[in-house]
Amino acid sequence: MPPKELNRLIKESIATGGIIVLSLAICHAYLHPRLIEGHDGSGAFVKTMAMVDMLSRGQWDLTWQPYLYSGYGYPLFTFYPPLFYFLAGILSYAAHDLVLGLNGAVILVYMLSGLSMYYFARRFWGTVGGLFSAAAFLLAPFHIATLYVRSGYAEMTGLMLLPVILLSIYELSSGFSKKYFIIAVLSIAGLMLSHHLMSLIFLPLIVLWGLILFAFSSLRGGGPRIIFALIMGVALAAVYWVPVLFLKTYVNTSVLIRGFDFNQHFIEWRQLLKSSWGYGGSVAGSGDGMSFQLGWGHGMAAVASGIFLISQRGKKILVDKLFLSCLAVVGVGAVLMTMSISGWVWQRLPLLSYVQFPWRFLTLAILVMSFFSGAVSCFRPRWLWTAAGLMILFLSNIAYCQPGKTTKLDLGMGQGLTEHIRSLDMDEYLPVWARDLPVIPSQQALLLSNNQSMREIHGSSSLKHIYFVNNNKPVLAVYNGFYFPGWKIFIDGREARIFPHPVWGTMIFSIPEGKHEIRIVYTVIPVRIVSAMVSLAALIALLYCGLRARSERPRLA
């Protein structure tokens, strides 16, 4: 191996190892088998339990969790992006421990976020600058707050993918690369499968960047490449988001914004500079129980880097200057969107009400600040400035890496897990037919009027129940599960009409006199089939692109 290549490999290894070690230091509390009880910590645990329960039963249709809500069922991952919890479920199933699996997924996502920022920033600032940007990203106070205070693991997963998307669209801006095209498509699809609000905030910026490129004749070809990559990424994730759009009218989505007034959650500029660390929630005014600071160390590094880049503006090529300028505008705009000065924007864009809290835009702010911080490595002497900056970032933020409260859980798998899930209630995506919630947990799945004889026969599963009934006269039957599109009932092979209970939303149907086989099945509705075909077509096209790229590589003689 040539000395130059060996030296590069050593630097890469040191940088990568440093990011991994720093990630473990920040996530040290997650190395223990205890649940971190942040704002959404219990919700994250419930979602992980639901995922593990389905995977352990071999149920790969994740759109309906039959044992949630006291056994009445719940369309959890029909609407909630499943990517993080699929990862947590796989790790939990492998480790045979829910908390270890959940914590392991958190550590992995946080570590990957540092590595993704490193590879993105390295493209502009080199290995040392990439390491600095990655450390700044990992040590950003709001990033740490998302980890320890908010337990926003799905949001962290989306944030992990943003540097990857930025790197890929930057590379596609100046020329077509099959490698970065595939990365762009996969990361965009991953973002949509990770977090609704991160997608809502970030994806329009990709469209805007593609449109900006059309204004420059030398870069005009980059616009269609980026827009096509976005379309392919959206198509790849269609199996998830298309059913969400079609089925959202069947659940109480108003719960998501009920009681949330964005005007009450704007933050003041002083809170961005310094605010006391806490584990409470967001309230009106500046008395919040959690911190929204960007970090004074990050601010100093970003400002110093900005001054340096302005002094070097004549030495960069057009695409670099344009990309960095737009990224800086996004960072400033993200900060402004957290404050009341942007109130007129929030009022004119109704979709922003689903963001709930304006301070969610701080995710973009820390992304941009951390990236630009890496330019500190361009100062001479490089290692001195970098080492000093890293020390400041570490010492000023590492103390925040502590959980507010932890809980030791000893919960088994299998039937014990199912029984625990049945005791949990969630109402974010409750079917609209359930106007009043059943008081008694669902103990017997099928109830017949007049106590007619009935038995469940072999072949039943979590999404399919088969019964044999013998009636001496017509009866009404109630299946104790919430009705939702996809559930069908067949009597002797013929589909029966379902009447949702007017209060509880359970399934009522009539059974004629005599002996009958009753099949209650959760089926795949047409919109899911169509969206799955769209995703499959996008995946096939992407695989074809990858195979073509591999076959076109030059072969050694």
Coordinates of C-alpha atoms in Angstrom, one line a residue:
M1 CA 0.0 0.0 0.0
P2 CA 1.4 3.4 -0.9
P3 CA 2.4 5.6 2.1
K4 CA -0.1 8.3 1.1
E5 CA -2.9 5.8 1.0
L6 CA -1.8 4.2 4.3
N7 CA -1.7 7.7 5.9
R8 CA -5.2 8.4 4.7
L9 CA -6.5 5.1 6.0
I10 CA -4.9 5.7 9.4
K11 CA -6.6 9.1 9.6
E12 CA -9.9 7.6 8.6
S13 CA -9.6 4.9 11.2
I14 CA -8.8 7.4 14.0
A15 CA -11.7 9.7 13.1
T16 CA -14.2 6.8 12.8
G17 CA -12.9 5.3 16.1
G18 CA -13.1 8.7 17.8
I19 CA -16.7 9.2 16.7
I20 CA -17.7 5.7 18.0
V21 CA -16.0 6.3 21.4
L22 CA -17.6 9.8 21.7
S23 CA -21.0 8.3 20.8
L24 CA -20.7 5.6 23.5
A25 CA -19.6 8.3 26.1
I26 CA -22.7 10.4 25.3
C27 CA -25.0 7.4 25.4
H28 CA -23.4 5.8 28.4
A29 CA -26.7 5.5 30.3
Y30 CA -28.1 3.4 27.5
L31 CA -25.4 0.8 28.0
H32 CA -27.3 -0.3 31.1
P33 CA -30.5 -2.5 31.0
R34 CA -32.7 0.3 32.3
L35 CA -35.5 2.3 30.6
I36 CA -34.7 6.0 30.2
E37 CA -37.9 7.8 31.1
G38 CA -37.9 10.9 28.9
H39 CA -41.0 12.6 27.6
D40 CA -41.7 9.8 25.1
G41 CA -39.8 7.1 26.8
S42 CA -42.8 5.0 27.8
G43 CA -44.4 5.5 24.4
A44 CA -41.2 4.3 22.7
F45 CA -41.2 1.2 25.0
V46 CA -44.8 0.4 24.1
K47 CA -44.1 0.7 20.4
T48 CA -41.1 -1.6 20.8
M49 CA -43.2 -4.1 22.7
A50 CA -45.8 -4.0 20.0
M51 CA -43.2 -4.6 17.3
V52 CA -41.6 -7.4 19.1
D53 CA -44.9 -9.1 19.8
M54 CA -45.8 -9.0 16.1
L55 CA -42.3 -10.2 15.0
S56 CA -42.3 -13.0 17.5
R57 CA -45.6 -14.3 16.1
G58 CA -44.3 -14.2 12.6
Q59 CA -46.7 -11.4 11.8
W60 CA -45.0 -9.4 9.0
D61 CA -48.1 -7.2 8.3
L62 CA -47.2 -4.5 10.8
T63 CA -50.2 -2.3 10.0
W64 CA -52.4 -3.8 12.8
Q65 CA -51.4 -4.6 16.4
P66 CA -54.2 -7.0 17.5
Y67 CA -53.4 -6.9 21.3
L68 CA -53.1 -3.2 22.0
Y69 CA -56.0 -1.2 23.6
S70 CA -57.1 -3.9 25.9
G71 CA -57.1 -6.5 23.1
Y72 CA -59.4 -4.5 20.8
G73 CA -56.5 -3.9 18.4
Y74 CA -54.9 -0.7 17.1
P75 CA -53.5 0.5 13.7
L76 CA -50.3 1.7 15.2
F77 CA -47.7 1.2 12.4
T78 CA -50.3 2.0 9.8
F79 CA -49.7 5.6 10.8
Y80 CA -46.6 5.8 12.9
P81 CA -43.3 5.5 10.9
P82 CA -41.9 2.1 11.7
L83 CA -38.2 2.2 10.8
F84 CA -36.7 2.9 14.2
Y85 CA -39.0 0.5 16.0
F86 CA -38.4 -2.2 13.4
L87 CA -34.7 -1.9 14.2
A88 CA -35.5 -1.9 18.0
G89 CA -37.8 -4.9 17.6
I90 CA -35.2 -6.9 15.7
L91 CA -32.5 -6.2 18.3
S92 CA -34.9 -6.9 21.2
Y93 CA -35.9 -10.2 19.6
A94 CA -32.3 -11.1 19.1
A95 CA -31.3 -10.1 22.6
H96 CA -34.5 -11.6 24.1
D97 CA -34.7 -8.4 26.2
L98 CA -36.9 -5.4 25.3
V99 CA -34.9 -2.7 27.1
L100 CA -31.6 -4.0 25.8
G101 CA -33.0 -4.0 22.3
L102 CA -34.5 -0.5 22.6
N103 CA -31.3 0.9 24.1
G104 CA -29.1 -0.8 21.6
A105 CA -31.1 0.7 18.7
V106 CA -30.8 4.2 20.3
I107 CA -27.0 3.8 20.6
L108 CA -26.7 2.6 17.0
V109 CA -28.8 5.5 15.6
Y110 CA -26.9 8.1 17.6
M111 CA -23.5 6.6 16.5
L112 CA -24.6 6.5 12.9
S113 CA -25.7 10.2 13.1
G114 CA -22.1 11.1 14.0
L115 CA -20.7 9.0 11.2
S116 CA -23.2 10.4 8.6
M117 CA -22.2 14.0 9.6
Y118 CA -18.5 13.0 9.4
Y119 CA -18.8 11.7 5.8
F120 CA -20.9 14.8 4.7
A121 CA -18.6 17.4 6.3
R122 CA -15.4 15.6 5.2
R123 CA -16.4 16.3 1.6
F124 CA -15.9 20.0 2.3
W125 CA -13.4 20.3 5.2
G126 CA -11.4 17.1 5.0
T127 CA -10.9 14.4 7.6
V128 CA -10.1 16.7 10.5
G129 CA -13.0 19.0 9.7
G130 CA -15.3 16.1 9.3
L131 CA -14.4 14.8 12.7
F132 CA -15.0 18.3 14.2
S133 CA -18.4 18.6 12.6
A134 CA -19.4 15.1 13.7
A135 CA -18.3 15.8 17.3
A136 CA -20.3 19.1 17.2
F137 CA -23.3 17.3 15.9
L138 CA -23.2 14.6 18.6
L139 CA -22.6 17.2 21.4
A140 CA -25.2 19.7 20.2
P141 CA -27.3 20.5 23.3
F142 CA -30.6 20.0 21.5
H143 CA -29.4 16.7 20.1
I144 CA -28.6 15.6 23.6
A145 CA -32.0 16.9 24.8
T146 CA -33.7 14.8 22.1
L147 CA -31.8 11.8 23.4
Y148 CA -32.2 12.2 27.2
V149 CA -35.0 14.7 27.8
R150 CA -37.5 14.0 25.0
S151 CA -36.6 10.4 24.1
G152 CA -37.4 11.3 20.5
Y153 CA -35.9 8.2 19.0
A154 CA -37.8 8.3 15.7
E155 CA -36.9 12.0 15.2
M156 CA -33.2 11.1 15.9
T157 CA -33.4 8.5 13.2
G158 CA -34.7 11.1 10.7
L159 CA -31.9 13.5 11.8
M160 CA -29.3 10.8 11.3
L161 CA -30.3 10.6 7.6
L162 CA -30.2 14.3 6.9
P163 CA -26.4 14.6 6.4
V164 CA -26.6 11.6 4.0
I165 CA -29.3 13.2 2.0
L166 CA -27.4 16.5 1.8
L167 CA -24.2 14.8 0.7
S168 CA -25.9 12.8 -2.0
I169 CA -27.9 15.8 -3.5
Y170 CA -24.7 17.8 -3.4
E171 CA -22.9 15.2 -5.5
L172 CA -25.8 14.9 -7.9
S173 CA -25.9 18.7 -8.3
S174 CA -22.7 18.8 -10.4
G175 CA -22.9 15.4 -12.1
F176 CA -24.7 12.1 -12.2
S177 CA -23.4 9.4 -10.0
K178 CA -25.2 6.1 -9.7
K179 CA -23.7 5.5 -6.3
Y180 CA -25.0 8.8 -4.9
F181 CA -28.3 8.5 -6.7
I182 CA -28.9 5.2 -5.0
I183 CA -27.9 6.6 -1.6
A184 CA -30.2 9.6 -2.1
V185 CA -33.2 7.4 -3.0
L186 CA -32.6 5.1 0.0
S187 CA -32.0 7.9 2.5
I188 CA -35.1 9.9 1.3
A189 CA -37.2 6.8 1.7
G190 CA -35.6 6.1 5.1
L191 CA -36.5 9.6 6.2
M192 CA -40.2 9.1 5.3
L193 CA -40.2 5.8 7.1
S194 CA -38.6 7.4 10.2
H195 CA -40.5 10.5 11.1
H196 CA -43.5 12.4 9.7
L197 CA -42.5 15.9 10.8
M198 CA -38.8 15.6 9.8
S199 CA -40.0 14.7 6.3
L200 CA -42.5 17.6 6.3
I201 CA -39.8 20.0 7.3
F202 CA -37.0 18.8 5.1
L203 CA -38.3 17.3 1.9
P204 CA -39.6 20.7 0.5
L205 CA -36.0 22.0 0.8
I206 CA -34.8 19.3 -1.6
V207 CA -37.4 20.5 -4.2
L208 CA -36.4 24.1 -3.6
W209 CA -32.7 23.2 -4.2
G210 CA -33.5 21.4 -7.4
L211 CA -35.5 24.4 -8.7
I212 CA -32.6 26.8 -7.7
L213 CA -30.2 24.8 -9.9
F214 CA -32.4 25.5 -13.0
A215 CA -31.4 29.1 -12.7
F216 CA -27.8 28.4 -13.5
S217 CA -27.0 27.2 -17.0
S218 CA -23.9 25.3 -15.8
L219 CA -25.8 23.4 -13.1
R220 CA -29.1 23.1 -14.9
G221 CA -28.7 19.3 -15.3
G222 CA -28.5 18.8 -11.6
G223 CA -32.1 19.9 -11.1
P224 CA -33.8 17.0 -12.9
R225 CA -31.4 14.5 -11.3
I226 CA -32.3 15.7 -7.8
I227 CA -36.0 15.9 -8.4
F228 CA -35.9 12.4 -10.0
A229 CA -34.0 11.0 -6.9
L230 CA -36.7 12.6 -4.7
I231 CA -39.5 11.1 -6.7
M232 CA -37.8 7.6 -6.6
G233 CA -37.3 7.9 -2.8
V234 CA -41.0 8.9 -2.3
A235 CA -42.1 6.0 -4.5
L236 CA -39.9 3.6 -2.6
A237 CA -41.7 4.6 0.6
A238 CA -45.1 4.6 -1.0
V239 CA -46.0 1.3 0.7
Y240 CA -46.1 3.4 3.9
W241 CA -47.3 6.9 3.2
V242 CA -49.9 6.3 0.5
P243 CA -52.1 4.2 2.9
V244 CA -51.6 6.9 5.5
L245 CA -53.1 9.5 3.2
F246 CA -56.1 7.3 2.3
L247 CA -56.8 6.0 5.7
K248 CA -56.3 9.1 7.9
T249 CA -60.0 9.9 7.7
Y250 CA -60.7 6.7 9.6
V251 CA -58.8 7.7 12.7
N252 CA -59.0 10.6 15.1
T253 CA -56.1 12.6 13.7
S254 CA -57.4 15.7 15.4
V255 CA -55.9 14.2 18.6
L256 CA -52.4 15.0 17.2
I257 CA -53.0 18.8 17.2
R258 CA -55.7 19.1 19.8
G259 CA -54.6 21.3 22.6
F260 CA -51.4 22.4 20.7
D261 CA -51.2 26.1 19.9
F262 CA -47.9 26.9 18.2
N263 CA -48.2 30.5 19.4
Q264 CA -47.6 29.2 22.9
H265 CA -44.4 27.5 22.1
F266 CA -42.2 30.0 20.3
I267 CA -38.9 30.5 22.1
E268 CA -37.1 33.7 22.9
W269 CA -33.7 34.5 21.4
R270 CA -32.1 34.4 24.9
Q271 CA -33.1 30.7 25.2
L272 CA -31.0 29.9 22.1
L273 CA -27.9 31.3 23.8
K274 CA -28.3 29.9 27.3
S275 CA -31.2 28.3 29.1
S276 CA -31.2 26.1 32.2
W277 CA -31.1 22.4 31.6
G278 CA -34.1 20.5 32.8
Y279 CA -36.3 17.5 32.1
G280 CA -39.7 19.2 32.0
G281 CA -41.8 20.2 29.1
S282 CA -42.5 23.1 26.8
V283 CA -44.7 25.9 28.2
A284 CA -45.8 29.3 27.1
G285 CA -43.2 32.0 27.5
S286 CA -39.6 31.5 28.5
G287 CA -40.2 29.3 31.6
D288 CA -39.8 26.0 29.8
G289 CA -38.7 23.0 31.8
M290 CA -36.3 22.0 29.0
S291 CA -33.4 23.7 27.3
F292 CA -33.4 25.0 23.7
Q293 CA -29.9 26.4 23.7
L294 CA -27.8 25.9 20.6
G295 CA -24.5 25.9 22.6
W296 CA -22.1 28.8 22.9
G297 CA -19.2 26.6 21.8
H298 CA -21.1 25.7 18.7
G299 CA -22.0 29.3 18.1
M300 CA -18.4 30.5 18.4
A301 CA -17.2 27.7 16.0
A302 CA -19.9 28.4 13.4
V303 CA -19.3 32.2 13.5
A304 CA -15.5 31.8 13.1
S305 CA -16.0 29.3 10.3
G306 CA -18.5 31.7 8.6
I307 CA -15.9 34.6 8.7
F308 CA -13.3 32.3 7.2
L309 CA -15.6 31.1 4.4
I310 CA -16.5 34.6 3.5
S311 CA -12.8 35.5 3.2
Q312 CA -12.4 32.5 0.9
R313 CA -15.5 33.0 -1.2
G314 CA -13.6 33.8 -4.4
K315 CA -11.7 30.5 -4.4
K316 CA -14.7 28.2 -4.5
I317 CA -16.4 26.8 -7.5
L318 CA -20.0 27.8 -8.3
V319 CA -21.8 24.7 -6.9
D320 CA -19.9 24.9 -3.6
K321 CA -20.6 28.6 -3.1
L322 CA -24.3 28.1 -4.0
F323 CA -24.7 25.0 -1.9
L324 CA -23.0 26.5 1.2
S325 CA -24.9 29.8 0.8
C326 CA -28.3 28.0 0.6
L327 CA -27.4 25.8 3.6
A328 CA -26.5 28.9 5.6
V329 CA -29.9 30.4 4.7
V330 CA -31.6 27.2 5.8
G331 CA -29.8 27.4 9.1
V332 CA -30.8 31.0 9.8
G333 CA -34.3 30.4 8.5
A334 CA -34.7 27.4 10.9
V335 CA -33.7 29.6 13.8
L336 CA -36.2 32.2 12.8
M337 CA -38.9 29.6 12.5
T338 CA -38.6 28.9 16.2
M339 CA -39.4 32.5 17.2
S340 CA -42.6 34.6 17.1
I341 CA -41.2 36.7 14.3
S342 CA -42.2 33.8 12.0
G343 CA -45.8 33.6 13.3
W344 CA -47.2 34.9 10.0
V345 CA -45.6 31.9 8.2
W346 CA -47.1 29.4 10.6
Q347 CA -50.6 31.0 10.2
R348 CA -50.4 30.8 6.4
L349 CA -49.2 27.2 6.2
P350 CA -51.8 25.0 7.9
L351 CA -49.7 21.8 7.6
L352 CA -47.2 23.4 10.0
S353 CA -49.8 22.9 12.8
Y354 CA -48.9 19.2 12.7
V355 CA -45.3 20.1 13.7
Q356 CA -46.9 21.2 17.0
F357 CA -43.8 22.9 18.4
P358 CA -41.9 25.6 16.5
W359 CA -38.7 24.6 18.3
R360 CA -38.6 21.3 16.3
F361 CA -36.9 23.5 13.6
L362 CA -33.8 23.4 15.9
T363 CA -33.0 20.1 14.4
L364 CA -32.1 21.9 11.1
A365 CA -30.3 24.6 13.0
I366 CA -28.0 22.2 14.8
L367 CA -27.4 20.3 11.6
V368 CA -26.2 23.4 9.8
M369 CA -24.2 24.8 12.7
S370 CA -22.5 21.5 13.3
F371 CA -21.6 21.2 9.6
F372 CA -20.1 24.8 9.3
S373 CA -18.3 24.3 12.6
G374 CA -16.0 21.9 10.8
A375 CA -14.4 24.8 8.8
V376 CA -12.5 25.5 12.1
S377 CA -10.0 22.9 10.9
C378 CA -9.1 25.2 8.0
F379 CA -7.4 27.6 10.4
R380 CA -3.7 27.2 11.0
P381 CA -2.3 25.4 12.9
R382 CA -5.0 22.9 12.1
W383 CA -4.6 20.4 14.9
L384 CA -4.3 23.1 17.6
W385 CA -7.5 24.8 16.6
T386 CA -9.3 21.5 16.2
A387 CA -8.1 20.1 19.5
A388 CA -9.0 23.3 21.3
G389 CA -12.5 23.4 19.7
L390 CA -13.2 19.8 20.5
M391 CA -12.2 20.3 24.1
I392 CA -14.5 23.3 24.5
L393 CA -17.4 21.4 22.9
F394 CA -16.8 18.3 25.1
L395 CA -16.4 20.1 28.4
S396 CA -19.3 22.5 27.9
N397 CA -21.8 19.8 26.9
I398 CA -20.9 16.4 28.3
A399 CA -22.5 17.2 31.7
Y400 CA -25.9 17.2 30.0
C401 CA -25.5 13.6 29.0
Q402 CA -27.4 12.2 32.0
P403 CA -31.0 10.8 32.2
G404 CA -33.6 12.4 34.4
K405 CA -35.0 9.1 35.6
T406 CA -34.5 5.5 34.8
T407 CA -36.6 2.4 35.5
K408 CA -35.5 -1.2 35.9
L409 CA -38.0 -3.4 34.0
D410 CA -38.2 -7.2 34.1
L411 CA -40.7 -8.1 31.4
G412 CA -40.6 -11.5 29.7
M413 CA -41.3 -12.4 26.2
G414 CA -44.1 -14.5 24.7
Q415 CA -47.5 -14.7 26.4
G416 CA -46.4 -12.5 29.3
L417 CA -45.6 -9.8 26.8
T418 CA -49.0 -10.1 25.1
E419 CA -50.8 -9.8 28.4
H420 CA -48.8 -6.7 29.2
I421 CA -49.6 -5.1 25.9
R422 CA -53.3 -5.7 26.4
S423 CA -53.2 -3.5 29.5
L424 CA -51.9 -0.5 27.5
D425 CA -54.0 2.2 26.0
M426 CA -53.1 4.7 23.2
D427 CA -55.5 7.1 21.4
E428 CA -53.4 8.8 18.8
Y429 CA -54.8 6.8 16.0
L430 CA -58.0 5.4 17.5
P431 CA -60.6 4.4 14.8
V432 CA -63.4 7.0 14.4
W433 CA -66.1 4.4 15.1
A434 CA -64.9 4.1 18.8
R435 CA -66.7 7.1 20.1
D436 CA -66.7 5.8 23.7
L437 CA -64.0 3.4 24.8
P438 CA -64.9 -0.1 26.1
V439 CA -64.6 -0.4 29.8
I440 CA -64.1 -4.1 30.0
P441 CA -61.0 -5.6 28.4
S442 CA -61.7 -8.0 25.5
Q443 CA -61.6 -11.4 27.2
Q444 CA -63.6 -13.4 24.6
A445 CA -63.1 -12.4 21.0
L446 CA -66.5 -13.5 19.7
L447 CA -69.7 -13.1 21.6
L448 CA -73.1 -14.6 20.4
S449 CA -76.5 -13.5 21.5
N450 CA -78.6 -16.1 23.5
N451 CA -75.4 -17.9 24.5
Q452 CA -75.4 -20.1 21.4
S453 CA -72.7 -22.8 21.2
M454 CA -69.4 -21.7 19.6
R455 CA -65.8 -22.9 19.5
E456 CA -62.6 -21.6 18.0
I457 CA -60.9 -24.1 15.8
H458 CA -57.3 -24.8 14.7
G459 CA -55.8 -22.4 12.2
S460 CA -56.5 -19.2 14.0
S461 CA -53.7 -16.5 14.3
S462 CA -53.3 -13.0 15.4
L463 CA -54.9 -11.6 12.2
K464 CA -57.2 -14.5 11.5
H465 CA -59.8 -16.2 13.7
I466 CA -61.8 -19.2 12.7
Y467 CA -64.9 -20.3 14.6
F468 CA -67.4 -23.1 14.3
V469 CA -71.0 -22.2 15.5
N470 CA -74.2 -24.2 15.7
N471 CA -77.3 -22.0 16.0
N472 CA -80.9 -23.1 16.4
K473 CA -82.0 -19.7 15.2
P474 CA -80.4 -16.5 13.6
V475 CA -78.2 -14.6 16.0
L476 CA -76.3 -11.4 16.3
A477 CA -72.6 -11.7 16.9
V478 CA -70.0 -9.2 18.2
Y479 CA -66.3 -9.5 17.4
N480 CA -64.5 -7.7 20.2
G481 CA -62.0 -5.9 18.0
F482 CA -62.2 -2.3 16.6
Y483 CA -63.4 -2.2 13.1
F484 CA -61.0 -0.8 10.6
P485 CA -60.7 -1.0 6.8
G486 CA -59.1 -4.4 6.0
W487 CA -61.2 -6.5 8.5
K488 CA -63.6 -8.9 6.8
I489 CA -65.9 -11.6 8.0
F490 CA -66.8 -14.7 6.0
I491 CA -69.6 -17.1 6.8
D492 CA -69.1 -20.4 5.0
G493 CA -66.9 -18.6 2.5
R494 CA -69.3 -15.7 1.8
E495 CA -68.5 -12.2 3.0
A496 CA -70.8 -10.9 5.7
R497 CA -71.8 -7.3 6.2
I498 CA -70.1 -5.6 9.2
F499 CA -71.9 -3.0 11.3
P500 CA -69.5 -1.1 13.6
H501 CA -70.9 -0.7 17.1
P502 CA -72.3 2.8 17.3
V503 CA -70.5 3.5 20.6
W504 CA -67.6 1.2 21.0
G505 CA -66.6 0.6 17.3
T506 CA -66.5 -3.2 17.6
M507 CA -67.7 -5.4 14.8
I508 CA -71.3 -6.6 14.7
F509 CA -72.7 -9.1 12.2
S510 CA -75.5 -11.5 11.9
I511 CA -75.3 -15.3 11.6
P512 CA -78.1 -17.4 10.1
E513 CA -79.5 -20.5 11.7
G514 CA -77.6 -23.7 11.5
K515 CA -73.9 -24.9 11.5
H516 CA -71.4 -22.4 10.1
E517 CA -67.7 -21.7 9.8
I518 CA -66.9 -18.1 10.7
R519 CA -63.7 -16.6 9.4
I520 CA -62.6 -13.1 10.7
V521 CA -59.6 -12.0 8.7
Y522 CA -57.5 -8.8 8.5
T523 CA -57.0 -8.5 4.7
V524 CA -54.8 -6.4 2.5
I525 CA -57.0 -3.6 1.1
P526 CA -56.5 -2.4 -2.5
V527 CA -54.7 0.8 -1.6
R528 CA -52.1 -1.2 0.2
I529 CA -51.7 -3.5 -2.8
V530 CA -51.2 -0.5 -5.2
S531 CA -48.8 1.3 -3.0
A532 CA -46.8 -1.9 -2.5
M533 CA -46.6 -2.3 -6.2
V534 CA -45.3 1.2 -6.6
S535 CA -42.6 0.6 -3.9
L536 CA -41.7 -2.7 -5.5
A537 CA -41.3 -1.1 -8.9
A538 CA -39.1 1.6 -7.4
L539 CA -37.0 -1.1 -5.6
I540 CA -36.6 -3.1 -8.9
A541 CA -35.5 0.0 -10.7
L542 CA -33.0 0.8 -8.0
L543 CA -31.6 -2.7 -8.0
Y544 CA -31.2 -2.5 -11.7
C545 CA -29.4 0.8 -11.4
G546 CA -27.1 -0.7 -8.8
L547 CA -26.3 -3.8 -10.9
R548 CA -25.6 -1.7 -13.9
A549 CA -23.2 0.4 -11.9
R550 CA -21.4 -2.7 -10.7
S551 CA -21.2 -4.3 -14.1
E552 CA -19.7 -1.0 -15.6
R553 CA -16.8 -0.9 -13.2
P554 CA -13.5 -1.3 -15.0
R555 CA -12.0 -4.8 -14.5
L556 CA -8.4 -5.4 -13.7
A557 CA -6.4 -7.1 -16.4

